[in-house]
One Martini backbone bead per residue (centre of mass of N, CA, C, O) as a GRO file, in nm:
protein
  143
    1SER     BB    1  -0.012  -1.915   1.902
    2ARG     BB    2   0.116  -1.588   1.844
    3GLY     BB    3  -0.128  -1.338   1.867
    4TYR     BB    4  -0.120  -1.255   1.548
    5ASN     BB    5  -0.167  -1.053   1.260
    6ILE     BB    6  -0.078  -1.017   0.908
    7ASP     BB    7  -0.210  -0.776   0.704
    8SER     BB    8   0.080  -0.704   0.559
    9LEU     BB    9   0.322  -0.787   0.287
   10ALA     BB   10   0.636  -0.650   0.181
   11VAL     BB   11   0.877  -0.699  -0.085
   12GLY     BB   12   1.209  -0.543  -0.170
   13ALA     BB   13   1.420  -0.361  -0.283
   14THR     BB   14   1.720  -0.163  -0.249
   15GLU     BB   15   1.988   0.064  -0.247
   16ASP     BB   16   2.091  -0.221  -0.154
   17PRO     BB   17   2.176  -0.519  -0.315
   18ASN     BB   18   2.214  -0.696  -0.029
   19LEU     BB   19   1.911  -0.583   0.020
   20SER     BB   20   1.587  -0.628   0.180
   21ARG     BB   21   1.233  -0.506   0.221
   22MET     BB   22   1.021  -0.548   0.503
   23THR     BB   23   0.673  -0.498   0.521
   24PHE     BB   24   0.479  -0.500   0.813
   25VAL     BB   25   0.129  -0.534   0.908
   26VAL     BB   26   0.040  -0.473   1.258
   27VAL     BB   27  -0.222  -0.526   1.475
   28GLY     BB   28  -0.164  -0.367   1.813
   29ASP     BB   29  -0.016  -0.357   2.092
   30ASP     BB   30   0.280  -0.317   2.240
   31ARG     BB   31   0.314  -0.616   2.303
   32VAL     BB   32   0.277  -0.727   2.019
   33LEU     BB   33   0.501  -0.559   1.877
   34GLU     BB   34   0.737  -0.658   2.061
   35GLN     BB   35   0.699  -0.956   1.974
   36VAL     BB   36   0.769  -0.905   1.671
   37ARG     BB   37   1.036  -0.772   1.702
   38LYS     BB   38   1.178  -1.031   1.868
   39GLN     BB   39   1.138  -1.229   1.633
   40LEU     BB   40   1.293  -1.077   1.413
   41GLU     BB   41   1.559  -1.051   1.564
   42LYS     BB   42   1.623  -1.366   1.553
   43ILE     BB   43   1.676  -1.335   1.271
   44VAL     BB   44   1.984  -1.332   1.125
   45THR     BB   45   1.910  -1.152   0.859
   46VAL     BB   46   1.847  -0.933   1.026
   47VAL     BB   47   1.935  -0.600   1.067
   48ARG     BB   48   1.655  -0.421   1.100
   49VAL     BB   49   1.409  -0.277   1.324
   50VAL     BB   50   1.119  -0.062   1.251
   51ASP     BB   51   0.881   0.158   1.382
   52VAL     BB   52   0.722   0.382   1.183
   53SER     BB   53   0.466   0.463   1.374
   54ALA     BB   54   0.665   0.632   1.572
   55HIS     BB   55   0.676   0.815   1.306
   56GLU     BB   56   0.698   1.017   1.057
   57HIS     BB   57   0.518   0.913   0.762
   58VAL     BB   58   0.502   0.728   0.458
   59GLU     BB   59   0.209   0.567   0.299
   60ARG     BB   60   0.159   0.299   0.068
   61ASP     BB   61  -0.058   0.162  -0.210
   62LEU     BB   62  -0.093  -0.081  -0.479
   63MET     BB   63  -0.332  -0.097  -0.760
   64LEU     BB   64  -0.477  -0.338  -0.967
   65LEU     BB   65  -0.765  -0.293  -1.180
   66LYS     BB   66  -1.057  -0.456  -1.306
   67VAL     BB   67  -1.321  -0.329  -1.515
   68ARG     BB   68  -1.622  -0.281  -1.631
   69THR     BB   69  -1.755  -0.116  -1.951
   70PRO     BB   70  -2.031  -0.017  -1.994
   71PRO     BB   71  -2.242   0.131  -2.180
   72GLY     BB   72  -2.153   0.484  -2.083
   73ALA     BB   73  -1.908   0.449  -1.860
   74ARG     BB   74  -1.625   0.530  -1.926
   75SER     BB   75  -1.637   0.821  -1.841
   76GLU     BB   76  -1.708   0.777  -1.543
   77ILE     BB   77  -1.451   0.619  -1.481
   78ARG     BB   78  -1.234   0.835  -1.581
   79GLU     BB   79  -1.310   1.052  -1.375
   80LEU     BB   80  -1.252   0.871  -1.126
   81VAL     BB   81  -0.957   0.831  -1.173
   82ASP     BB   82  -0.893   1.129  -1.167
   83ILE     BB   83  -0.972   1.191  -0.873
   84PHE     BB   84  -0.781   0.951  -0.760
   85ARG     BB   85  -0.505   0.954  -0.940
   86GLY     BB   86  -0.508   0.770  -1.173
   87ARG     BB   87  -0.450   0.487  -1.424
   88ILE     BB   88  -0.492   0.390  -1.742
   89VAL     BB   89  -0.319   0.089  -1.863
   90ASP     BB   90  -0.582  -0.061  -1.996
   91VAL     BB   91  -0.767  -0.169  -2.296
   92GLY     BB   92  -1.066  -0.313  -2.359
   93SER     BB   93  -1.367  -0.394  -2.497
   94ASP     BB   94  -1.498  -0.444  -2.164
   95GLU     BB   95  -1.231  -0.313  -2.018
   96VAL     BB   96  -1.028  -0.211  -1.752
   97MET     BB   97  -0.699  -0.087  -1.639
   98ILE     BB   98  -0.606   0.010  -1.307
   99GLU     BB   99  -0.400   0.245  -1.156
  100ILE     BB  100  -0.333   0.281  -0.780
  101SER     BB  101  -0.225   0.513  -0.526
  102GLY     BB  102  -0.199   0.510  -0.160
  103ARG     BB  103  -0.390   0.509   0.085
  104GLU     BB  104  -0.588   0.272   0.206
  105ASN     BB  105  -0.857   0.454   0.197
  106LYS     BB  106  -0.832   0.525  -0.101
  107ILE     BB  107  -0.842   0.244  -0.212
  108GLU     BB  108  -1.112   0.156  -0.076
  109ALA     BB  109  -1.289   0.390  -0.210
  110PHE     BB  110  -1.250   0.304  -0.494
  111ILE     BB  111  -1.355   0.015  -0.487
  112GLU     BB  112  -1.644   0.103  -0.410
  113ARG     BB  113  -1.684   0.271  -0.688
  114MET     BB  114  -1.648   0.009  -0.874
  115ARG     BB  115  -1.848  -0.226  -0.805
  116PRO     BB  116  -2.099  -0.139  -0.996
  117TYR     BB  117  -1.949  -0.222  -1.261
  118GLY     BB  118  -1.732  -0.449  -1.209
  119ILE     BB  119  -1.506  -0.647  -1.076
  120THR     BB  120  -1.270  -0.887  -1.208
  121GLU     BB  121  -0.995  -0.763  -1.085
  122LEU     BB  122  -0.739  -0.779  -0.798
  123VAL     BB  123  -0.439  -0.608  -0.697
  124ARG     BB  124  -0.208  -0.590  -0.422
  125THR     BB  125   0.090  -0.502  -0.241
  126GLY     BB  126   0.065  -0.348   0.001
  127ARG     BB  127   0.217  -0.183   0.254
  128ILE     BB  128   0.427   0.098   0.249
  129ALA     BB  129   0.716   0.253   0.415
  130MET     BB  130   0.859   0.597   0.539
  131ILE     BB  131   1.061   0.792   0.684
  132ARG     BB  132   1.079   1.103   0.727
  133SER     BB  133   1.245   1.369   0.681
  134MET     BB  134   1.470   1.599   0.820
  135ASN     BB  135   1.530   1.910   0.890
  136SER     BB  136   1.743   2.139   1.031
  137ASP     BB  137   1.472   2.266   1.200
  138GLY     BB  138   1.291   1.978   1.255
  139SER     BB  139   1.135   1.956   1.017
  140ASP     BB  140   0.971   1.798   0.794
  141GLY     BB  141   0.958   1.729   0.437
  142SER     BB  142   0.704   1.838   0.403
  143ASP     BB  143   0.461   2.084   0.256
   0.00000   0.00000   0.00000
């Protein structure tokens, strides 16, 4: 046993067409995180390993969710989608598909609000993250 679990894994293209970015979410103490870093650095094709949690960063998760729309519930569901700043991306006769992104706790809270209506399908990307930019005065780039 390697002594840790990968909670989330996301892979995608980057600004460099020759490189892909892999975002691993691993929960553990410093020893576990160092073990993961060393194992990743042993892989020949790994260019760089960065622990974004050691820096100010932005973290997001993307989810698509289908939920039943019982009679009279569409307006309630639409209102919740708006409150959570999601989007309805497909409408069927008895269900809607919703896209929502944000921090993991926002996604989890939205899922809990949708459960009573009947979630029929759900898929998530897993968390992705990027270190915040620093301004010339040393502050981060957030508002």
